Every structure is written in C-alpha cells, then in structure tokens.
Coordinates of C-alpha atoms in Angstrom, one line a residue:
Chain A
M1380 CA 37.0 -46.6 76.3
S1381 CA 36.1 -44.0 73.9
T1382 CA 38.6 -44.0 70.8
V1383 CA 40.1 -40.8 69.2
R1384 CA 39.8 -40.0 65.5
V1385 CA 40.9 -38.3 62.6
H1386 CA 38.5 -38.3 59.6
N1387 CA 38.9 -37.0 55.7
F1388 CA 41.9 -35.7 56.8
A1389 CA 43.1 -35.0 52.7
I1390 CA 47.2 -34.8 51.7
S1391 CA 48.9 -34.1 48.4
L1392 CA 51.1 -36.5 46.8
D1393 CA 54.0 -34.7 48.6
G1394 CA 52.6 -34.6 52.1
Y1395 CA 51.3 -31.5 52.3
G1396 CA 47.9 -31.1 54.2
A1397 CA 46.7 -27.4 53.5
G1398 CA 48.3 -25.2 51.2
A1399 CA 50.5 -21.6 51.3
D1400 CA 49.1 -18.7 52.8
Q1401 CA 45.9 -19.1 54.2
S1402 CA 43.5 -15.8 54.4
L1403 CA 39.9 -15.1 55.0
D1404 CA 39.1 -15.8 51.6
R1405 CA 41.3 -19.3 51.2
P1406 CA 41.0 -21.6 54.5
F1407 CA 43.4 -24.6 52.4
G1408 CA 46.0 -21.5 51.4
H1409 CA 47.0 -22.0 47.8
A1410 CA 45.2 -25.5 47.3
D1411 CA 41.6 -23.9 47.8
G1412 CA 39.5 -27.0 46.7
R1413 CA 41.7 -29.0 45.1
L1414 CA 42.2 -31.1 48.5
M1415 CA 38.8 -31.5 49.0
G1416 CA 37.2 -31.6 45.8
W1417 CA 36.4 -35.5 46.2
F1418 CA 35.1 -34.7 49.6
A1419 CA 32.6 -31.8 48.0
A1420 CA 31.2 -34.1 46.1
T1421 CA 29.9 -36.5 47.9
A1422 CA 25.8 -36.9 49.3
T1423 CA 27.4 -36.5 52.4
F1424 CA 28.8 -33.3 52.1
R1425 CA 26.0 -31.6 49.9
A1426 CA 23.6 -33.0 52.4
M1427 CA 25.7 -31.1 55.1
Q1428 CA 24.9 -27.8 52.9
G1429 CA 21.2 -28.7 52.8
A1430 CA 21.7 -29.7 48.9
S1431 CA 20.6 -33.1 47.1
G1432 CA 22.4 -35.7 45.1
G1433 CA 26.5 -36.0 45.3
T1434 CA 28.6 -39.0 44.9
T1435 CA 27.1 -42.5 46.4
G1436 CA 30.3 -44.5 46.1
V1437 CA 33.5 -45.4 48.7
D1438 CA 34.2 -41.2 49.0
D1439 CA 31.0 -41.3 50.3
E1440 CA 31.2 -44.1 52.4
F1441 CA 34.3 -42.5 53.9
A1442 CA 33.0 -39.0 54.2
R1443 CA 29.9 -40.3 56.2
A1444 CA 31.6 -41.9 58.9
W1445 CA 33.5 -38.6 60.4
G1446 CA 29.8 -38.1 62.4
P1447 CA 28.9 -40.7 64.0
D1448 CA 29.2 -41.6 67.7
I1449 CA 31.3 -38.7 67.8
G1450 CA 30.8 -36.5 70.9
V1451 CA 33.1 -33.7 70.7
E1452 CA 35.8 -32.4 68.5
I1453 CA 39.3 -30.8 69.1
M1454 CA 40.8 -28.2 66.7
G1455 CA 43.7 -26.1 65.8
R1456 CA 43.4 -22.5 65.5
N1457 CA 44.3 -22.3 61.8
K1458 CA 41.1 -24.4 61.2
F1459 CA 39.2 -22.0 63.1
G1460 CA 40.2 -19.1 60.9
P1461 CA 42.9 -17.7 59.8
Q1462 CA 43.8 -15.0 62.7
R1463 CA 47.2 -15.2 64.3
G1464 CA 48.0 -13.9 67.9
P1465 CA 45.9 -11.7 70.4
W1466 CA 42.1 -12.5 68.9
P1467 CA 40.6 -8.8 66.9
D1468 CA 37.2 -8.1 67.3
D1469 CA 36.5 -9.0 64.4
G1470 CA 33.3 -10.3 65.0
W1471 CA 34.8 -13.6 63.2
T1472 CA 33.1 -17.1 64.1
G1473 CA 34.8 -19.5 62.0
W1474 CA 34.2 -20.5 58.5
W1475 CA 31.1 -22.4 58.6
G1476 CA 28.5 -19.8 59.4
Q1477 CA 25.8 -19.3 62.1
E1478 CA 25.4 -23.3 62.2
P1479 CA 28.1 -25.4 62.1
P1480 CA 28.7 -28.8 61.1
F1481 CA 29.7 -29.9 64.2
H1482 CA 26.3 -29.9 66.8
T1483 CA 28.7 -30.9 69.7
P1484 CA 31.6 -28.9 71.7
V1485 CA 34.7 -27.8 70.0
F1486 CA 37.5 -27.4 71.8
V1487 CA 39.9 -24.6 69.8
L1488 CA 43.1 -25.0 71.0
T1489 CA 45.1 -21.4 71.1
H1490 CA 47.9 -19.5 73.2
H1491 CA 45.0 -16.8 73.6
P1492 CA 41.9 -18.3 75.6
R1493 CA 38.6 -16.4 75.4
E1494 CA 35.4 -16.9 76.1
P1495 CA 33.1 -19.7 74.9
L1496 CA 31.0 -19.2 71.6
E1497 CA 28.2 -20.7 71.7
M1498 CA 26.3 -21.2 67.6
A1499 CA 23.2 -22.6 66.4
G1500 CA 22.9 -26.6 66.5
G1501 CA 24.7 -27.3 69.3
T1502 CA 28.1 -26.4 68.6
I1503 CA 30.1 -24.3 71.3
F1504 CA 33.2 -23.2 70.6
H1505 CA 35.6 -23.6 73.8
F1506 CA 39.3 -21.8 73.5
V1507 CA 41.3 -23.3 75.3
D1508 CA 44.9 -22.9 75.9
A1509 CA 46.2 -27.0 76.5
T1510 CA 48.8 -29.9 75.5
P1511 CA 47.0 -32.3 72.9
A1512 CA 47.3 -34.5 76.5
E1513 CA 45.3 -31.9 78.3
A1514 CA 43.1 -31.1 75.4
L1515 CA 41.8 -34.9 75.3
E1516 CA 41.1 -35.1 79.1
L1517 CA 38.9 -31.7 78.4
A1518 CA 37.2 -33.2 75.9
R1519 CA 36.4 -36.4 77.0
Q1520 CA 35.0 -34.7 80.3
A1521 CA 32.9 -32.5 77.6
A1522 CA 31.3 -35.8 76.2
P1523 CA 31.9 -38.8 78.5
G1524 CA 31.9 -42.4 76.4
R1525 CA 31.5 -41.1 73.1
D1526 CA 34.6 -40.5 70.5
V1527 CA 36.9 -37.7 70.0
R1528 CA 37.4 -36.1 66.8
I1529 CA 40.5 -34.4 66.1
G1530 CA 39.6 -32.3 63.0
G1531 CA 42.7 -30.7 62.1
G1532 CA 44.5 -28.7 60.7
V1533 CA 47.8 -30.2 59.7
E1534 CA 50.0 -29.0 62.9
T1535 CA 46.9 -30.6 65.4
V1536 CA 46.7 -34.0 63.9
R1537 CA 50.8 -34.2 63.5
E1538 CA 50.8 -33.3 67.1
F1539 CA 48.0 -35.8 68.4
L1540 CA 49.9 -38.3 66.2
L1541 CA 53.6 -37.6 67.9
A1542 CA 52.3 -37.8 70.9
D1543 CA 50.7 -40.9 70.0
L1544 CA 47.4 -39.9 70.9
V1545 CA 45.2 -41.1 67.7
D1546 CA 43.5 -44.2 67.7
H1547 CA 42.0 -44.2 64.2
L1548 CA 44.0 -42.2 61.5
R1549 CA 41.4 -41.5 58.2
V1550 CA 44.3 -40.4 55.8
V1551 CA 42.9 -39.5 51.9
E1552 CA 45.8 -39.3 49.2
V1553 CA 45.0 -36.8 46.3
P1554 CA 46.2 -36.7 43.5
I1555 CA 48.1 -33.4 43.0
V1556 CA 51.9 -32.1 43.9
L1557 CA 51.2 -29.1 46.2
G1558 CA 54.6 -28.0 47.0
R1559 CA 54.1 -25.5 49.6
G1560 CA 52.2 -25.7 52.6
E1561 CA 52.1 -27.6 55.7
R1562 CA 53.3 -31.4 55.8
L1563 CA 51.8 -33.5 57.7
W1564 CA 54.0 -36.4 58.0
D1565 CA 57.3 -34.3 59.5
G1566 CA 58.7 -35.6 62.4
L1567 CA 56.8 -39.0 62.0
E1568 CA 59.0 -41.3 60.6
G1569 CA 58.0 -45.1 61.5
I1570 CA 54.8 -44.2 62.3
E1571 CA 53.5 -47.0 60.3
E1572 CA 54.8 -49.3 62.8
R1573 CA 52.3 -48.7 65.4
F1574 CA 49.3 -49.3 63.2
A1575 CA 47.9 -51.7 61.1
V1576 CA 46.7 -49.4 57.6
E1577 CA 44.6 -50.4 54.8
T1578 CA 44.1 -49.0 51.8
V1579 CA 41.2 -48.0 49.1
A1580 CA 41.3 -46.6 45.7
S1581 CA 38.5 -44.8 45.1
P1582 CA 37.3 -44.1 40.9
S1583 CA 37.8 -40.1 41.7
G1584 CA 41.4 -40.6 41.6
V1585 CA 41.9 -40.3 45.9
V1586 CA 42.8 -43.3 47.4
H1587 CA 41.8 -43.9 51.1
R1588 CA 44.8 -44.9 53.8
T1589 CA 43.1 -46.7 57.1
F1590 CA 45.1 -46.5 59.9
S1591 CA 44.2 -48.6 62.9
R1592 CA 46.7 -48.2 65.8
V1593 CA 47.8 -51.8 67.2
A1594 CA 46.9 -52.7 70.9
R1595 CA 49.6 -51.5 72.5
Chain B
M151 CA 57.9 -41.7 18.5
S152 CA 59.8 -44.0 21.0
T153 CA 57.9 -42.8 24.9
V154 CA 59.8 -42.2 27.6
R155 CA 59.6 -44.7 30.7
V156 CA 59.5 -44.7 34.0
H157 CA 58.4 -48.2 36.0
N158 CA 58.3 -49.7 39.7
F159 CA 59.4 -46.0 41.1
A160 CA 58.3 -46.6 44.6
I161 CA 58.0 -43.2 47.0
S162 CA 57.1 -43.2 50.8
L163 CA 53.9 -41.7 52.1
D164 CA 56.3 -38.5 52.5
G165 CA 57.7 -38.7 49.3
Y166 CA 60.9 -40.2 49.5
G167 CA 62.6 -42.6 46.5
A168 CA 65.4 -43.2 48.6
G169 CA 66.3 -42.8 52.3
A170 CA 69.4 -41.2 54.1
D171 CA 72.4 -42.6 54.1
Q172 CA 73.2 -44.5 51.0
S173 CA 76.4 -46.8 50.8
L174 CA 78.3 -49.8 49.7
D175 CA 75.7 -52.4 51.8
R176 CA 72.5 -50.3 52.0
P177 CA 71.5 -49.0 48.3
F178 CA 68.3 -47.5 49.5
G179 CA 70.0 -45.7 52.5
H180 CA 68.1 -46.2 55.5
A181 CA 65.1 -47.3 54.0
D182 CA 67.2 -50.8 53.0
G183 CA 64.2 -53.1 51.6
R184 CA 61.4 -51.4 52.1
L185 CA 60.3 -49.4 49.7
M186 CA 61.1 -52.8 47.3
G187 CA 59.6 -55.2 49.4
W188 CA 55.8 -55.2 47.2
F189 CA 58.6 -55.7 44.1
A190 CA 60.7 -58.6 45.7
A191 CA 58.0 -60.2 46.5
T192 CA 56.6 -60.7 42.7
A193 CA 57.1 -63.7 40.2
T194 CA 58.7 -61.2 38.1
F195 CA 61.7 -60.2 40.3
R196 CA 61.9 -64.0 41.6
A197 CA 62.5 -64.9 38.1
M198 CA 64.8 -62.2 37.8
Q199 CA 67.5 -64.0 40.2
G200 CA 66.8 -67.3 38.9
A201 CA 64.0 -68.5 41.5
S202 CA 60.2 -69.6 40.9
G203 CA 57.3 -68.7 42.6
G204 CA 56.5 -65.2 44.2
T205 CA 53.4 -63.3 43.3
T206 CA 51.2 -62.9 40.3
G207 CA 48.7 -60.6 41.1
V208 CA 48.0 -56.7 40.4
D209 CA 52.0 -55.8 41.6
D210 CA 53.7 -58.5 39.2
E211 CA 51.3 -57.3 36.4
F212 CA 53.2 -53.6 37.0
A213 CA 56.7 -55.2 38.2
R214 CA 56.4 -56.9 35.1
A215 CA 55.5 -53.6 32.7
W216 CA 58.9 -52.3 33.0
G217 CA 60.7 -54.4 30.8
P218 CA 58.6 -55.0 27.2
D219 CA 59.6 -52.7 24.4
I220 CA 63.0 -51.0 26.1
G221 CA 65.8 -50.9 24.2
V222 CA 67.8 -48.4 26.4
E223 CA 68.2 -47.4 30.6
I224 CA 69.0 -43.6 31.3
M225 CA 70.6 -43.8 35.0
G226 CA 71.7 -41.9 38.1
R227 CA 75.6 -42.5 39.2
N228 CA 73.6 -42.9 42.5
K229 CA 71.6 -45.8 41.0
F230 CA 74.8 -47.6 39.7
G231 CA 76.8 -47.0 42.6
P232 CA 77.7 -45.4 46.3
Q233 CA 81.0 -43.5 45.1
R234 CA 80.9 -39.6 44.8
G235 CA 83.5 -37.6 43.4
P236 CA 86.5 -38.9 40.7
W237 CA 85.6 -42.8 40.5
P238 CA 87.9 -44.8 42.7
D239 CA 89.6 -47.9 41.6
D240 CA 87.6 -50.6 43.2
G241 CA 86.2 -52.9 40.2
W242 CA 82.7 -51.7 41.3
T243 CA 80.6 -52.5 38.3
G244 CA 76.5 -51.8 40.1
W245 CA 74.7 -53.3 42.0
W246 CA 73.6 -56.4 39.7
G247 CA 76.3 -58.7 40.0
Q248 CA 78.1 -60.0 36.5
E249 CA 74.6 -60.4 34.4
P250 CA 72.7 -57.4 35.4
P251 CA 69.1 -57.1 34.9
F252 CA 68.9 -54.7 32.2
H253 CA 70.1 -56.7 28.5
T254 CA 70.8 -53.3 26.5
P255 CA 72.8 -49.9 26.8
V256 CA 72.2 -48.4 30.2
F257 CA 73.1 -44.3 30.3
V258 CA 74.8 -43.5 34.0
L259 CA 75.0 -39.9 34.1
T260 CA 77.9 -38.8 36.1
H261 CA 80.1 -35.6 35.4
H262 CA 83.4 -37.7 35.0
P263 CA 83.2 -39.8 32.5
R264 CA 84.7 -42.8 32.1
E265 CA 85.3 -45.7 29.4
P266 CA 82.2 -48.1 28.9
L267 CA 81.8 -51.4 30.6
E268 CA 80.4 -54.3 29.0
M269 CA 78.8 -57.0 31.3
A270 CA 77.9 -59.9 30.5
G271 CA 73.9 -60.9 29.0
G272 CA 74.0 -57.4 27.2
T273 CA 74.5 -54.9 29.0
I274 CA 76.4 -51.7 28.5
F275 CA 77.1 -49.1 31.0
H276 CA 78.0 -45.8 29.2
F277 CA 79.0 -43.3 31.8
V278 CA 78.1 -39.3 30.2
D279 CA 78.0 -36.1 31.7
A280 CA 75.0 -35.1 29.8
T281 CA 71.8 -33.0 30.4
P282 CA 68.7 -35.3 30.4
A283 CA 68.1 -34.0 26.9
E284 CA 71.3 -34.7 25.4
A285 CA 71.4 -38.3 27.2
L286 CA 67.8 -38.8 25.6
E287 CA 69.4 -38.2 22.5
L288 CA 72.2 -40.1 23.1
A289 CA 69.4 -43.2 24.5
R290 CA 67.6 -42.9 21.6
Q291 CA 70.5 -43.1 18.8
A292 CA 71.5 -46.0 20.7
A293 CA 68.1 -47.9 20.3
P294 CA 66.3 -46.5 17.4
G295 CA 62.4 -47.0 17.6
R296 CA 62.6 -48.4 21.3
D297 CA 61.1 -47.3 24.4
V298 CA 63.4 -45.7 26.5
R299 CA 63.4 -45.9 30.4
I300 CA 64.6 -43.7 33.0
G301 CA 65.6 -45.9 35.8
G302 CA 66.4 -43.6 38.6
G303 CA 67.2 -42.7 41.0
V304 CA 65.4 -40.0 43.0
E305 CA 67.3 -37.1 41.2
T306 CA 67.3 -38.3 37.8
V307 CA 63.9 -39.0 37.7
R308 CA 63.2 -35.4 38.9
E309 CA 65.3 -33.9 36.5
F310 CA 63.7 -35.6 33.4
L311 CA 60.6 -34.7 34.9
L312 CA 61.3 -31.1 35.4
A313 CA 62.6 -30.8 31.7
D314 CA 59.3 -32.4 30.8
L315 CA 61.0 -35.5 28.9
V316 CA 59.0 -38.0 30.4
D317 CA 55.9 -39.8 29.2
H318 CA 54.7 -42.1 31.7
L319 CA 55.7 -42.0 34.9
R320 CA 54.9 -45.4 37.2
V321 CA 54.8 -44.6 40.9
V322 CA 54.1 -47.1 43.9
E323 CA 53.3 -45.5 47.1
V324 CA 54.3 -47.5 50.3
P325 CA 52.7 -47.3 53.3
I326 CA 55.9 -45.9 55.4
V327 CA 57.1 -43.1 56.7
L328 CA 60.9 -42.2 56.1
G329 CA 61.5 -39.1 57.5
R330 CA 64.7 -38.6 55.5
G331 CA 66.0 -38.9 51.9
E332 CA 65.6 -37.8 49.0
R333 CA 62.0 -36.5 47.9
L334 CA 60.7 -37.5 44.5
W335 CA 58.2 -34.6 44.1
D336 CA 60.4 -31.3 45.3
G337 CA 60.1 -28.6 42.7
L338 CA 57.2 -30.2 40.8
E339 CA 54.3 -28.1 42.0
G340 CA 51.6 -28.7 40.1
I341 CA 52.9 -31.5 37.5
E342 CA 49.9 -33.1 37.7
E343 CA 48.1 -31.0 35.0
R344 CA 50.4 -32.4 32.3
F345 CA 49.2 -35.5 33.2
A346 CA 46.6 -38.3 33.4
V347 CA 46.4 -39.9 36.4
E348 CA 44.9 -43.5 37.1
T349 CA 45.1 -45.3 40.8
V350 CA 45.0 -49.1 41.8
A351 CA 44.9 -50.1 45.4
S352 CA 47.1 -53.6 45.6
P353 CA 46.2 -56.0 48.2
S354 CA 49.5 -54.9 49.5
G355 CA 49.3 -52.5 50.7
V356 CA 50.8 -50.3 48.2
V357 CA 49.5 -48.0 45.7
H358 CA 50.3 -47.8 42.0
R359 CA 49.6 -44.5 40.2
T360 CA 50.6 -44.1 36.4
F361 CA 51.1 -40.7 35.7
S362 CA 50.2 -40.6 31.5
R363 CA 51.1 -37.3 29.4
V364 CA 48.2 -35.6 27.8
A365 CA 48.9 -34.5 24.5
R366 CA 50.6 -31.3 24.1

C-alpha cells in the first residue's frame, strides 16, 4: 500500500505553519521567508531553481526526501493561491511559474471546482471539492502504487491528521515566535499516541521531527 | 551584574507550559507527568529525592544547571499551590514537603501578601504583591551578587519575558500535543530577535533550546 507523507512542513515555536495576512506578494503572510529559510538555503532547493551551491547537511537530507516515490500531491487552495471564494478571471496558475516543481498530478481542494490546469513539466492541477478521504482516493487512482504527498497548507495538513490519514509527517520547528497565523496542532490533542517520533537538531537552528504512524 | 535565568521550562509542541485543570493532586493539570518525564528520569532529580540512579546524559546536564550560582527564586502563586483568591487556612506549604529543594529565599508573586513561611533546609517563602521589576529588585536585595531564577509557572515566565527581564531562558520542547492549558509564547511575537538561540536534541525525544539575550 502506498503511504501518505508530509514533508518539510515548517512551524514556529508557537505552532504556526503560516503567518497572518496572506496575499499575492506574501504566500506565508507576515512570516515571509522566515519559516522556510532553512529550506531555501539547501542544495535541493537551489537545484530546483536551476542554481548550484547550497547547504548539504541534515537540512538538505530532509529537504530532498520530499520527492522520491511520490506520484501525486494533494494541496489546499490556500497553498495554490491567495484567492478566496469563486475564482476570479486573473490568469493565476500558482506561485511556481510556468514549470512547477511537482511534475505530477496535483489535487487542489476547493469548494469551487474548475477545469484542470496543465503546466509544463508534467504538473496538472485538478480542482476538486472533496473530503480528505475522497481526495486521497482520487489521488491514489491518479498514481497507482505511488506515495501521496500532502503539500499543505496548514488547514489541509491538519484535516488529514484529524482524519488519521497520514503515515509519515515531517515537521520542522523553526526558532521564531510568529504570534499570529494558522496553527498546525489545534484540535490534535494527544496525537503523539498515534505516532513514533524521532528528533534531529540541525546546526541551522531548526529541529526535524519525524512522526511515523504506529501499526494499527 | 547577576543574571536572571529560567531553567528546565518544559512546553508541549503546541506551546503549553502547563495543562488545564490544575488541582491539589495535579500541579501540571491534565498534562500530569508528561511535560517533566525527561526531568524525573535524570540523576539530578533522583538525587533531589534522595534516590540513586537516573540518566546521566544531555538531559541531566541541563537539569543540573538549575542550581549553581542561584541565590534566590521568584515564582508565581500557581507554582506554589492550586489555591486562588484569599489564602484558605489549609496549612498548605507548597508541593515540595517539609524540605523544599530551593534552599534559598523564594519570592511568591500573589495579590494576597501574607507572612513569610520558613521551611527546613534554608527555603523561606516570601509572599509579595509586586510587578516583575519590583520582585526582581527584592530578589537581588535578598541575594546580592547571586543569580535569580524565575521558577515559573507559565504566566510568571511570560510576564518576565514581556518585561524583557530574562537573560537566559532554557526551554525544553516535549513531543506531545496538550491541546489545552497555558501557553508560554502568547504575546511574545518576535522575541527571538532579542536572543541568540542554541538547540540540542536529546535521545529522550525532548529538545533543549537555550535563549541567551544579546547585548543591548
């Protein structure tokens, strides 16, 4: 059976996975680059941008685990864009330019379904109004036998955790206090009982926590 | 100048330093022993209890740093006991028995001052209605030249941080999600800018973060 994985999901010390006031210019809201600075510094991220260099230590090892064996991603609408409500006719195709880094089908959860959007490099965005379980079923049909990545944002990851549909969760704790935004852990009291947790501190200052679901 | 220190201050992944529903039997509320389990396992804690054995690794190194050079502690009333409002005539002398582990003056912040309470082993509880700055002045007068420990609970540590009176803060992140209780970081957005942060992960699963205030 393919597994459901969350990677490189950064949160602040106070548990926020995104800041407040997301906008076109600020996908992470007032957090800006602070949650993902460790990731932006890695060789893996730089290679995605067509650049060389970057860090090659533990942060890079975690960063690169994002891709292998993944056949499909599920993301929330707020990860795709800052729009709310019915889609405006604004030509928006996501934050990632003409060739997004996914190179797989991507299911975007929205209450406003629309036609699929095919990008360069193999990424196809499908816009579906579905529960987490329904979306997972669609994703598995789209990529039989491959793993499914839950790409965020905060609400989407939390909903999949609440529905107990996540096998591997890799959280990155960043030593900042955001104060405002969306909290990952709300409503998840006692979730540690469902997972084995492994912890590594990086010299960059972030902590990588790997939650692996214990057998049921 | 003596420094102001916080040690062994454990919080959950969602930032709670104490659970909900504190009572006589449950000083940490519904968190019970989960926040301090790593500490209870150390040789330092066991020695405080007159027992031998216990862990001697990184958790123990952090645990034992609690005492040296400290001449006085300041704690909030909720660390001293579960009572609220005027003191009942219940003979309560704290959670720690006849010989508390402090062995110094301890200033208990309360809106209901009362006579000092002298315990075996050198601990004297003083009950004062004071702001953090006022309490710190009293503490320094009581132990000239020695360091001051802010002992908790959550609200007391947060108030001293808000007043920018803490030089060294040692937080221990425990991989549990409490869901309810008192949050350490509320109101402290951006506090990391005032501190250098150093991080160590322990094999026990907890993470030790040392916040050292940068020179002003």
